[in-house]
């Protein structure tokens, strides 16, 4: 078990992007499944102590995941992933949008456009993530909301899933 897994997190204000490169001590097949199957996503996507609950998910081009992050007090924060491109075990892209429980977008926030690339090197799988926003203001808003801390916590939860599957 590797102790120090790579986690690079940077913000590129000029291009309105967040860039994350993350290493996992797991096979490409296992990492791909963890990012693309609702049953596994729900185990790690929300930063603890929140929980993730998928209402519906069709992982295909033109498909959608509708899910909630549920706080310990029961408050649900809904979002969608609208999948635009999928290259199995290599890359997928989607637009992530805050919404209500029926998938109607929240007009206060724009979407985040995720481009996620997977590669295997030895016993590790690397996930390169580029998240683009429409404006610098939107980018700064998600950073202020604690995106880095929340996403880092979610990545650590995913590490724990891989540890139990060894």
Tab-separated table of C-alpha atoms in Angstrom:
chain	number	residue	atom	x	y	z
A	1	UNK	CA	0.000	0.000	0.000
A	2	UNK	CA	1.434	3.332	-1.057
A	3	UNK	CA	1.321	5.869	1.740
A	4	UNK	CA	1.731	9.124	-0.182
A	5	UNK	CA	-0.646	9.172	-3.124
A	6	UNK	CA	-0.275	12.108	-5.492
A	7	UNK	CA	-2.869	14.886	-5.124
A	8	UNK	CA	-2.184	18.048	-7.110
A	9	UNK	CA	-4.866	20.740	-6.932
A	10	UNK	CA	-4.405	24.024	-8.774
A	11	UNK	CA	-6.551	26.907	-9.891
A	12	UNK	CA	-5.979	28.623	-13.239
A	13	UNK	CA	-7.894	31.907	-12.997
A	14	UNK	CA	-6.986	32.992	-16.522
A	15	UNK	CA	-8.645	29.900	-18.019
A	16	UNK	CA	-11.363	29.660	-15.313
A	17	UNK	CA	-10.345	26.103	-14.434
A	18	UNK	CA	-9.571	23.873	-11.494
A	19	UNK	CA	-7.000	21.187	-12.297
A	20	UNK	CA	-6.692	18.076	-10.166
A	21	UNK	CA	-4.315	15.175	-10.703
A	22	UNK	CA	-4.929	12.302	-8.294
A	23	UNK	CA	-3.259	8.937	-7.905
A	24	UNK	CA	-5.127	5.864	-6.657
A	25	UNK	CA	-3.626	2.606	-5.436
A	26	UNK	CA	-6.050	0.565	-7.545
A	27	UNK	CA	-6.450	-0.862	-11.031
A	28	UNK	CA	-7.809	1.213	-13.893
A	29	UNK	CA	-10.906	-1.030	-14.019
A	30	UNK	CA	-11.671	-0.433	-10.328
A	31	UNK	CA	-11.106	3.320	-10.534
A	32	UNK	CA	-13.246	3.611	-13.683
A	33	UNK	CA	-16.068	1.674	-11.974
A	34	UNK	CA	-15.860	3.904	-8.900
A	35	UNK	CA	-16.388	7.005	-11.066
A	36	UNK	CA	-19.081	5.557	-13.350
A	37	UNK	CA	-21.339	3.269	-11.274
A	38	UNK	CA	-23.978	4.827	-9.023
A	39	UNK	CA	-23.653	2.167	-6.285
A	40	UNK	CA	-19.952	2.988	-5.822
A	41	UNK	CA	-20.265	6.753	-6.439
A	42	UNK	CA	-22.772	6.962	-3.600
A	43	UNK	CA	-20.178	5.526	-1.205
A	44	UNK	CA	-17.643	8.315	-1.724
A	45	UNK	CA	-18.834	11.268	-3.821
A	46	UNK	CA	-20.049	13.445	-0.922
A	47	UNK	CA	-17.458	14.609	1.608
A	48	UNK	CA	-18.061	13.038	5.037
A	49	UNK	CA	-20.191	13.430	7.071
A	50	UNK	CA	-22.453	14.092	4.083
A	51	UNK	CA	-23.841	11.182	2.061
A	52	UNK	CA	-24.489	10.875	-1.667
A	53	UNK	CA	-27.753	9.386	-2.955
A	54	UNK	CA	-28.360	8.738	-6.646
A	55	UNK	CA	-31.991	9.080	-7.733
A	56	UNK	CA	-31.291	8.049	-11.351
A	57	UNK	CA	-28.253	7.476	-13.524
A	58	UNK	CA	-27.662	6.575	-17.162
A	59	UNK	CA	-23.925	6.516	-17.820
A	60	UNK	CA	-23.967	7.032	-21.583
A	61	UNK	CA	-23.457	9.937	-23.977
A	62	UNK	CA	-26.564	12.070	-23.559
A	63	UNK	CA	-27.328	10.348	-20.233
A	64	UNK	CA	-27.736	11.932	-16.817
A	65	UNK	CA	-27.047	11.295	-13.160
A	66	UNK	CA	-29.446	12.998	-10.732
A	67	UNK	CA	-28.240	12.827	-7.148
A	68	UNK	CA	-28.309	14.551	-3.786
A	69	UNK	CA	-25.656	15.264	-1.215
A	70	UNK	CA	-27.391	14.809	2.100
A	71	UNK	CA	-26.156	16.631	5.197
A	72	UNK	CA	-26.360	15.007	8.648
A	73	UNK	CA	-29.346	17.287	9.419
A	74	UNK	CA	-31.190	15.815	6.407
A	75	UNK	CA	-30.844	18.821	4.087
A	76	UNK	CA	-30.500	17.647	0.473
A	77	UNK	CA	-28.427	19.500	-2.135
A	78	UNK	CA	-29.305	18.204	-5.596
A	79	UNK	CA	-27.156	18.149	-8.736
A	80	UNK	CA	-27.061	16.609	-12.189
A	81	UNK	CA	-24.263	15.290	-14.355
A	82	UNK	CA	-25.130	15.509	-18.051
A	83	UNK	CA	-22.702	13.188	-19.869
A	84	UNK	CA	-21.521	14.545	-23.234
A	85	UNK	CA	-18.636	12.230	-24.143
A	86	UNK	CA	-17.469	8.774	-23.000
A	87	UNK	CA	-14.357	6.861	-24.113
A	88	UNK	CA	-14.442	3.707	-21.951
A	89	UNK	CA	-11.684	3.468	-19.330
A	90	UNK	CA	-9.957	6.504	-20.854
A	91	UNK	CA	-12.049	9.676	-20.511
A	92	UNK	CA	-15.514	11.079	-19.946
A	93	UNK	CA	-16.978	14.573	-19.875
A	94	UNK	CA	-20.044	16.039	-18.265
A	95	UNK	CA	-21.698	19.255	-17.172
A	96	UNK	CA	-22.456	19.373	-13.432
A	97	UNK	CA	-25.340	21.629	-12.437
A	98	UNK	CA	-27.009	22.383	-9.088
A	99	UNK	CA	-30.739	21.676	-9.351
A	100	UNK	CA	-33.864	20.657	-7.465
A	101	UNK	CA	-34.964	17.073	-6.744
A	102	UNK	CA	-36.579	16.876	-10.205
A	103	UNK	CA	-33.413	17.981	-12.044
A	104	UNK	CA	-34.552	21.555	-12.772
A	105	UNK	CA	-31.406	23.750	-12.803
A	106	UNK	CA	-30.734	26.310	-10.073
A	107	UNK	CA	-30.414	29.617	-11.936
A	108	UNK	CA	-28.136	31.126	-9.242
A	109	UNK	CA	-25.243	28.888	-10.305
A	110	UNK	CA	-23.922	28.069	-13.734
A	111	UNK	CA	-22.531	24.655	-14.597
A	112	UNK	CA	-19.104	23.134	-14.073
A	113	UNK	CA	-17.720	21.335	-17.110
A	114	UNK	CA	-15.711	18.266	-16.100
A	115	UNK	CA	-13.156	16.534	-18.329
A	116	UNK	CA	-11.819	13.412	-16.578
A	117	UNK	CA	-8.968	11.332	-18.000
A	118	UNK	CA	-7.791	7.982	-16.615
A	119	UNK	CA	-4.371	6.346	-17.062
A	120	UNK	CA	-2.674	3.358	-15.472
A	121	UNK	CA	1.005	3.381	-14.483
A	122	UNK	CA	2.299	0.277	-12.721
A	123	UNK	CA	0.095	-0.473	-9.698
A	124	UNK	CA	-1.427	3.013	-9.723
A	125	UNK	CA	-4.190	4.698	-11.674
A	126	UNK	CA	-4.024	8.430	-12.281
A	127	UNK	CA	-7.098	10.579	-12.748
A	128	UNK	CA	-6.593	13.973	-14.395
A	129	UNK	CA	-9.523	16.311	-13.911
A	130	UNK	CA	-10.080	19.685	-15.562
A	131	UNK	CA	-13.138	21.573	-14.303
A	132	UNK	CA	-14.072	24.684	-16.254
A	133	UNK	CA	-16.521	27.405	-15.249
A	134	UNK	CA	-18.149	30.054	-17.461
A	135	UNK	CA	-16.732	32.948	-15.443
A	136	UNK	CA	-14.001	33.723	-12.943
A	137	UNK	CA	-16.715	34.808	-10.475
A	138	UNK	CA	-18.339	31.364	-10.645
A	139	UNK	CA	-14.954	29.694	-10.197
A	140	UNK	CA	-14.162	31.814	-7.160
A	141	UNK	CA	-17.621	31.086	-5.720
A	142	UNK	CA	-17.154	27.287	-5.783
A	143	UNK	CA	-13.665	27.660	-4.286
A	144	UNK	CA	-15.099	29.858	-1.493
A	145	UNK	CA	-17.806	27.234	-0.883
A	146	UNK	CA	-15.020	24.826	0.110
A	147	UNK	CA	-14.659	22.810	-3.087
A	148	UNK	CA	-10.991	21.954	-2.505
A	149	UNK	CA	-11.578	20.683	1.037
A	150	UNK	CA	-14.726	18.782	0.085
A	151	UNK	CA	-13.198	17.189	-3.003
A	152	UNK	CA	-10.047	16.223	-1.092
A	153	UNK	CA	-12.213	14.554	1.575
A	154	UNK	CA	-14.155	12.669	-1.119
A	155	UNK	CA	-10.884	11.431	-2.679
A	156	UNK	CA	-9.813	10.135	0.739
A	157	UNK	CA	-13.127	8.282	1.076
A	158	UNK	CA	-12.491	6.685	-2.305
A	159	UNK	CA	-9.026	5.591	-1.105
A	160	UNK	CA	-10.723	3.767	1.793
A	161	UNK	CA	-13.001	1.887	-0.642
A	162	UNK	CA	-9.970	0.686	-2.591
A	163	UNK	CA	-8.212	-0.369	0.628
A	164	UNK	CA	-11.138	-2.627	1.578
A	165	UNK	CA	-11.204	-4.224	-1.894
A	166	UNK	CA	-7.591	-5.434	-1.788
